[in-house]
């Protein structure tokens, strides 16, 4: 029987009124067992995937049975699991097998655009294996994912839950997306169950990120803040591009690097463009259409602009 990957709770409860994590354990059992050794695996910012073999055929799904997979993710799953029925049969016979994976990178959650995980394309990593409705020991899953040429999550052992959380807390101060780390999923060193469910928690970096709550500004403070915002806006580059076209009015515009540098009146290079820079497209010398930079693909050498207001006469 195909099942969804069990939801994993945070180690602490979340205070909805203050929008922050408390220091109260979500599950009393986790608190009771906090001094046990832990096995931790990295929690990836991706999309949960299930590959299912019912003893006769192979199929794959997102987290839910009705989840629609992006084309890039579906193509990746075809690459690894299309026509693998014989492979499953050779290794598992008529046993029911469910592989749980995470797809991350590429367009998943905008990872590549944000530079996360080194800007890699969509990638699969193995999380868990269930055979005949029983989860395998996590130390035993590597060889199963290797059958299909897929790596599984690395296991890191800690002496207790506090040591595990301290590791994540130290990582939480990193801000670079290229070395992005979302947190850990941690279980006791030896699998333990409560009412048929594994004892497992997630420890995310956001658990340790504090949000400052600013006082409500007075009128003078508000005016000062508005002035600061205007000053910050001035720090963005402003580019002017001349295009000889009538009635130029598009919501989105894509411009190649060579075209941009040829048309750019401010003589800045393509590499100088940053997100939120302003680009003014001047048509026939009497019409200016303001845009903001929504994305810059330095690899494909394309800048994507989005209109911020309607065209107007100068």
Coordinates of C-alpha atoms in Angstrom, one line a residue:
X1 CA 0.0 0.0 0.0
X2 CA 1.4 3.4 -1.0
X3 CA 1.8 5.8 1.9
X4 CA 2.8 9.4 2.2
X5 CA 6.1 10.2 3.9
X6 CA 5.3 10.8 7.5
X7 CA 5.3 14.5 8.6
X8 CA 8.3 15.4 10.8
X9 CA 7.6 17.9 13.6
X10 CA 10.0 20.6 14.8
X11 CA 11.9 19.8 18.0
X12 CA 10.2 22.8 19.7
X13 CA 6.6 24.2 19.6
X14 CA 5.9 27.3 17.5
X15 CA 4.2 30.3 19.2
X16 CA 1.7 31.6 16.6
X17 CA 1.0 34.8 18.4
X18 CA 4.6 35.9 18.6
X19 CA 5.7 34.1 15.4
X20 CA 8.7 32.4 17.0
X21 CA 9.7 29.1 18.3
X22 CA 9.4 28.5 22.1
X23 CA 11.8 26.3 24.1
X24 CA 9.1 23.8 24.9
X25 CA 9.5 20.4 23.2
X26 CA 6.8 19.5 20.7
X27 CA 6.7 15.9 21.9
X28 CA 7.2 14.9 25.5
X29 CA 8.8 11.6 24.4
X30 CA 11.5 13.5 22.5
X31 CA 12.3 15.5 25.7
X32 CA 12.3 12.3 27.8
X33 CA 14.8 10.7 25.3
X34 CA 16.9 13.8 24.7
X35 CA 20.1 12.3 26.2
X36 CA 20.2 9.4 23.8
X37 CA 22.7 9.3 21.0
X38 CA 21.4 10.7 17.7
X39 CA 21.7 10.0 14.0
X40 CA 21.3 13.2 12.0
X41 CA 20.9 13.7 8.2
X42 CA 20.8 17.0 6.4
X43 CA 17.4 18.4 5.7
X44 CA 17.3 19.6 2.0
X45 CA 15.1 22.5 0.8
X46 CA 13.4 20.5 -2.0
X47 CA 10.5 18.4 -3.1
X48 CA 9.5 15.1 -1.5
X49 CA 9.4 12.2 -4.0
X50 CA 8.1 8.6 -3.7
X51 CA 9.0 5.8 -6.0
X52 CA 6.7 2.8 -5.5
X53 CA 7.0 -0.8 -6.6
X54 CA 3.9 -2.9 -5.9
X55 CA 5.6 -6.2 -6.9
X56 CA 4.5 -5.8 -10.6
X57 CA 5.2 -2.3 -11.8
X58 CA 7.0 1.0 -10.9
X59 CA 5.4 4.4 -10.5
X60 CA 6.4 7.7 -8.8
X61 CA 4.7 10.5 -7.1
X62 CA 5.2 13.8 -5.2
X63 CA 4.5 14.0 -1.5
X64 CA 0.7 13.6 -2.1
X65 CA -0.8 11.3 -4.7
X66 CA -2.3 14.3 -6.4
X67 CA 0.8 16.4 -6.4
X68 CA 1.8 17.5 -9.9
X69 CA 5.5 17.1 -10.5
X70 CA 7.3 19.8 -12.6
X71 CA 8.5 18.7 -16.0
X72 CA 12.2 18.9 -14.9
X73 CA 11.6 16.7 -11.9
X74 CA 9.5 14.2 -13.9
X75 CA 12.2 13.9 -16.6
X76 CA 14.8 13.3 -13.9
X77 CA 12.7 10.5 -12.4
X78 CA 12.2 8.9 -15.9
X79 CA 16.0 9.0 -16.3
X80 CA 16.5 6.9 -13.1
X81 CA 13.4 4.8 -12.8
X82 CA 11.8 4.3 -16.2
X83 CA 11.9 0.6 -17.3
X84 CA 13.3 -0.5 -13.9
X85 CA 10.6 -3.1 -13.1
X86 CA 13.0 -5.9 -13.8
X87 CA 15.6 -4.4 -11.6
X88 CA 13.1 -4.1 -8.7
X89 CA 12.0 -7.7 -9.3
X90 CA 15.6 -9.0 -9.3
X91 CA 16.4 -7.4 -6.0
X92 CA 13.0 -7.5 -4.1
X93 CA 11.0 -10.2 -5.8
X94 CA 7.3 -9.6 -5.1
X95 CA 7.9 -7.5 -2.0
X96 CA 6.3 -4.1 -1.8
X97 CA 8.9 -1.3 -1.9
X98 CA 8.6 2.4 -1.5
X99 CA 11.6 4.7 -1.9
X100 CA 11.5 8.2 -0.3
X101 CA 13.7 10.8 -1.9
X102 CA 14.2 14.5 -2.1
X103 CA 14.6 16.5 -5.3
X104 CA 16.5 19.7 -4.8
X105 CA 18.4 22.3 -6.8
X106 CA 17.5 23.6 -10.3
X107 CA 14.0 25.2 -10.4
X108 CA 12.9 23.4 -7.2
X109 CA 12.0 26.2 -4.8
X110 CA 14.0 28.6 -7.0
X111 CA 17.3 27.0 -5.8
X112 CA 19.4 27.6 -8.8
X113 CA 18.2 31.2 -9.2
X114 CA 19.1 31.9 -5.6
X115 CA 22.5 30.2 -6.0
X116 CA 21.7 27.5 -3.4
X117 CA 23.6 24.2 -3.4
X118 CA 26.2 25.7 -5.7
X119 CA 23.7 26.4 -8.4
X120 CA 23.3 22.7 -9.4
X121 CA 20.5 21.4 -11.6
X122 CA 17.7 19.2 -10.2
X123 CA 19.2 16.4 -8.2
X124 CA 17.9 13.4 -6.3
X125 CA 19.0 12.1 -2.9
X126 CA 17.7 9.1 -1.0
X127 CA 16.1 9.6 2.4
X128 CA 14.4 6.4 3.4
X129 CA 13.3 2.9 2.3
X130 CA 10.2 1.0 3.2
X131 CA 9.8 -2.7 2.4
X132 CA 6.5 -4.4 3.1
X133 CA 5.3 -1.4 5.2
X134 CA 8.4 -1.4 7.4
X135 CA 11.1 1.3 7.4
X136 CA 14.6 -0.1 7.0
X137 CA 17.3 1.0 9.5
X138 CA 18.8 4.2 8.0
X139 CA 22.3 2.7 8.1
X140 CA 21.1 0.0 5.6
X141 CA 19.7 2.2 2.8
X142 CA 22.8 3.2 0.9
X143 CA 23.2 0.0 -1.0
X144 CA 19.5 0.1 -2.2
X145 CA 19.8 3.6 -3.6
X146 CA 23.2 2.7 -5.2
X147 CA 21.3 0.1 -7.3
X148 CA 19.8 3.1 -9.2
X149 CA 22.9 5.3 -9.1
X150 CA 21.5 7.6 -6.5
X151 CA 23.3 8.8 -3.4
X152 CA 21.6 8.7 0.0
X153 CA 21.8 11.2 2.8
X154 CA 25.0 11.2 4.9
X155 CA 24.6 10.0 8.5
X156 CA 26.3 12.0 11.3
X157 CA 26.3 10.7 14.9
X158 CA 25.9 12.9 17.9
X159 CA 26.1 12.2 21.6
X160 CA 22.7 13.7 22.4
X161 CA 20.0 16.0 21.1
X162 CA 21.6 19.1 22.6
X163 CA 24.9 18.5 20.7
X164 CA 22.9 18.0 17.5
X165 CA 21.0 21.3 18.0
X166 CA 24.3 23.1 18.8
X167 CA 25.7 22.0 15.5
X168 CA 22.7 23.5 13.6
X169 CA 22.8 26.6 15.7
X170 CA 26.4 27.2 14.7
X171 CA 25.5 26.7 11.0
X172 CA 22.5 29.0 11.3
X173 CA 24.8 32.1 11.2
X174 CA 25.9 31.4 7.7
X175 CA 24.1 33.5 5.1
X176 CA 25.7 32.4 1.9
X177 CA 23.3 30.6 -0.4
X178 CA 26.0 28.6 -2.1
X179 CA 26.8 26.8 1.1
X180 CA 23.1 26.7 2.0
X181 CA 22.2 24.5 5.0
X182 CA 18.6 24.2 6.1
X183 CA 19.0 21.9 9.1
X184 CA 18.9 18.3 10.4
X185 CA 16.5 15.5 10.6
X186 CA 17.5 13.5 13.8
X187 CA 16.5 10.1 15.2
X188 CA 17.8 8.1 18.1
X189 CA 20.8 6.0 17.2
X190 CA 18.7 2.9 17.4
X191 CA 15.1 3.3 15.9
X192 CA 12.4 3.8 18.4
X193 CA 8.6 3.9 17.8
X194 CA 5.6 5.4 19.6
X195 CA 2.2 4.1 18.5
X196 CA 3.7 2.7 15.3
X197 CA 5.4 6.0 14.4
X198 CA 9.2 6.6 14.4
X199 CA 10.6 9.1 16.9
X200 CA 12.1 11.7 14.6
X201 CA 12.5 15.5 14.8
X202 CA 13.6 18.3 12.4
X203 CA 16.0 20.9 13.7
X204 CA 16.0 23.9 11.3
X205 CA 18.4 26.9 11.3
X206 CA 15.3 29.1 11.5
X207 CA 14.9 27.8 15.0
X208 CA 17.8 30.0 16.1
X209 CA 17.2 33.0 13.9
X210 CA 15.8 35.8 16.1
X211 CA 13.5 38.5 14.6
X212 CA 13.7 42.0 16.1
X213 CA 10.4 43.6 16.7
X214 CA 10.6 47.3 16.2
X215 CA 8.4 49.8 18.0
X216 CA 5.6 51.5 16.1
X217 CA 7.3 54.6 14.6
X218 CA 6.2 58.1 15.4
X219 CA 5.3 60.4 12.5
X220 CA 8.9 61.9 12.5
X221 CA 10.5 58.5 12.7
X222 CA 8.2 57.3 9.9
X223 CA 9.3 60.2 7.7
X224 CA 12.9 59.5 8.5
X225 CA 12.5 55.9 7.6
X226 CA 10.8 56.8 4.3
X227 CA 13.8 59.1 3.6
X228 CA 16.2 56.3 4.3
X229 CA 14.3 54.0 1.9
X230 CA 14.5 56.7 -0.8
X231 CA 18.2 56.9 -0.2
X232 CA 18.6 53.2 -0.4
X233 CA 16.7 53.1 -3.7
X234 CA 19.2 55.6 -5.1
X235 CA 22.0 53.1 -4.5
X236 CA 20.6 50.9 -7.2
X237 CA 22.0 51.3 -10.7
X238 CA 19.9 53.1 -13.3
X239 CA 20.4 52.1 -17.0
X240 CA 19.0 53.8 -20.0
X241 CA 18.3 51.8 -23.2
X242 CA 17.2 53.4 -26.5
X243 CA 15.0 51.4 -28.8
X244 CA 13.4 52.7 -32.0
X245 CA 10.0 51.1 -31.8
X246 CA 6.5 52.6 -31.8
X247 CA 4.1 51.9 -29.0
X248 CA 6.6 49.9 -27.0
X249 CA 4.7 48.6 -24.0
X250 CA 5.4 45.1 -22.6
X251 CA 5.1 43.8 -19.1
X252 CA 8.1 41.5 -19.4
X253 CA 11.3 42.0 -21.5
X254 CA 14.2 39.7 -22.1
X255 CA 17.4 41.3 -23.4
X256 CA 20.6 39.5 -24.5
X257 CA 24.0 40.7 -23.2
X258 CA 25.3 42.0 -26.5
X259 CA 22.0 43.8 -27.2
X260 CA 22.0 45.4 -23.8
X261 CA 25.6 46.7 -24.1
X262 CA 24.9 48.0 -27.6
X263 CA 21.8 49.9 -26.5
X264 CA 22.9 51.0 -23.0
X265 CA 23.5 54.7 -22.9
X266 CA 25.1 54.7 -19.5
X267 CA 28.0 52.6 -20.8
X268 CA 27.8 50.1 -17.9
X269 CA 28.7 46.4 -18.6
X270 CA 26.3 43.6 -18.5
X271 CA 28.1 42.2 -15.4
X272 CA 27.2 45.4 -13.5
X273 CA 23.4 44.6 -13.5
X274 CA 21.9 43.5 -10.3
X275 CA 18.3 42.5 -9.3
X276 CA 16.2 45.6 -8.4
X277 CA 18.3 47.9 -10.7
X278 CA 16.1 50.2 -12.7
X279 CA 16.2 50.1 -16.5
X280 CA 14.5 52.9 -18.5
X281 CA 13.6 52.0 -22.1
X282 CA 13.5 55.1 -24.2
X283 CA 11.5 54.7 -27.4
X284 CA 11.9 57.2 -30.3
X285 CA 13.6 59.6 -27.9
X286 CA 10.3 60.8 -26.4
X287 CA 8.9 57.9 -24.5
X288 CA 10.4 56.3 -21.3
X289 CA 9.1 53.0 -20.0
X290 CA 10.6 52.2 -16.5
X291 CA 11.4 48.6 -15.7
X292 CA 13.1 46.8 -12.8
X293 CA 15.5 43.9 -13.1
X294 CA 13.7 40.8 -12.0
X295 CA 16.5 38.3 -12.8
X296 CA 19.9 38.1 -14.4
X297 CA 21.2 34.9 -15.9
X298 CA 24.9 35.5 -16.3
X299 CA 25.4 32.0 -17.7
X300 CA 22.9 32.4 -20.5
X301 CA 23.7 36.2 -20.7
X302 CA 20.1 37.3 -20.5
X303 CA 18.5 40.0 -18.3
X304 CA 14.8 39.8 -17.5
X305 CA 13.0 43.0 -16.9
X306 CA 9.5 43.6 -15.5
X307 CA 7.5 46.8 -16.0
X308 CA 6.9 48.8 -12.9
X309 CA 4.5 51.4 -14.4
X310 CA 2.7 52.2 -17.6
X311 CA 4.5 54.1 -20.3
X312 CA 4.2 57.9 -20.0
X313 CA 5.1 60.9 -22.2
X314 CA 8.1 63.0 -21.1

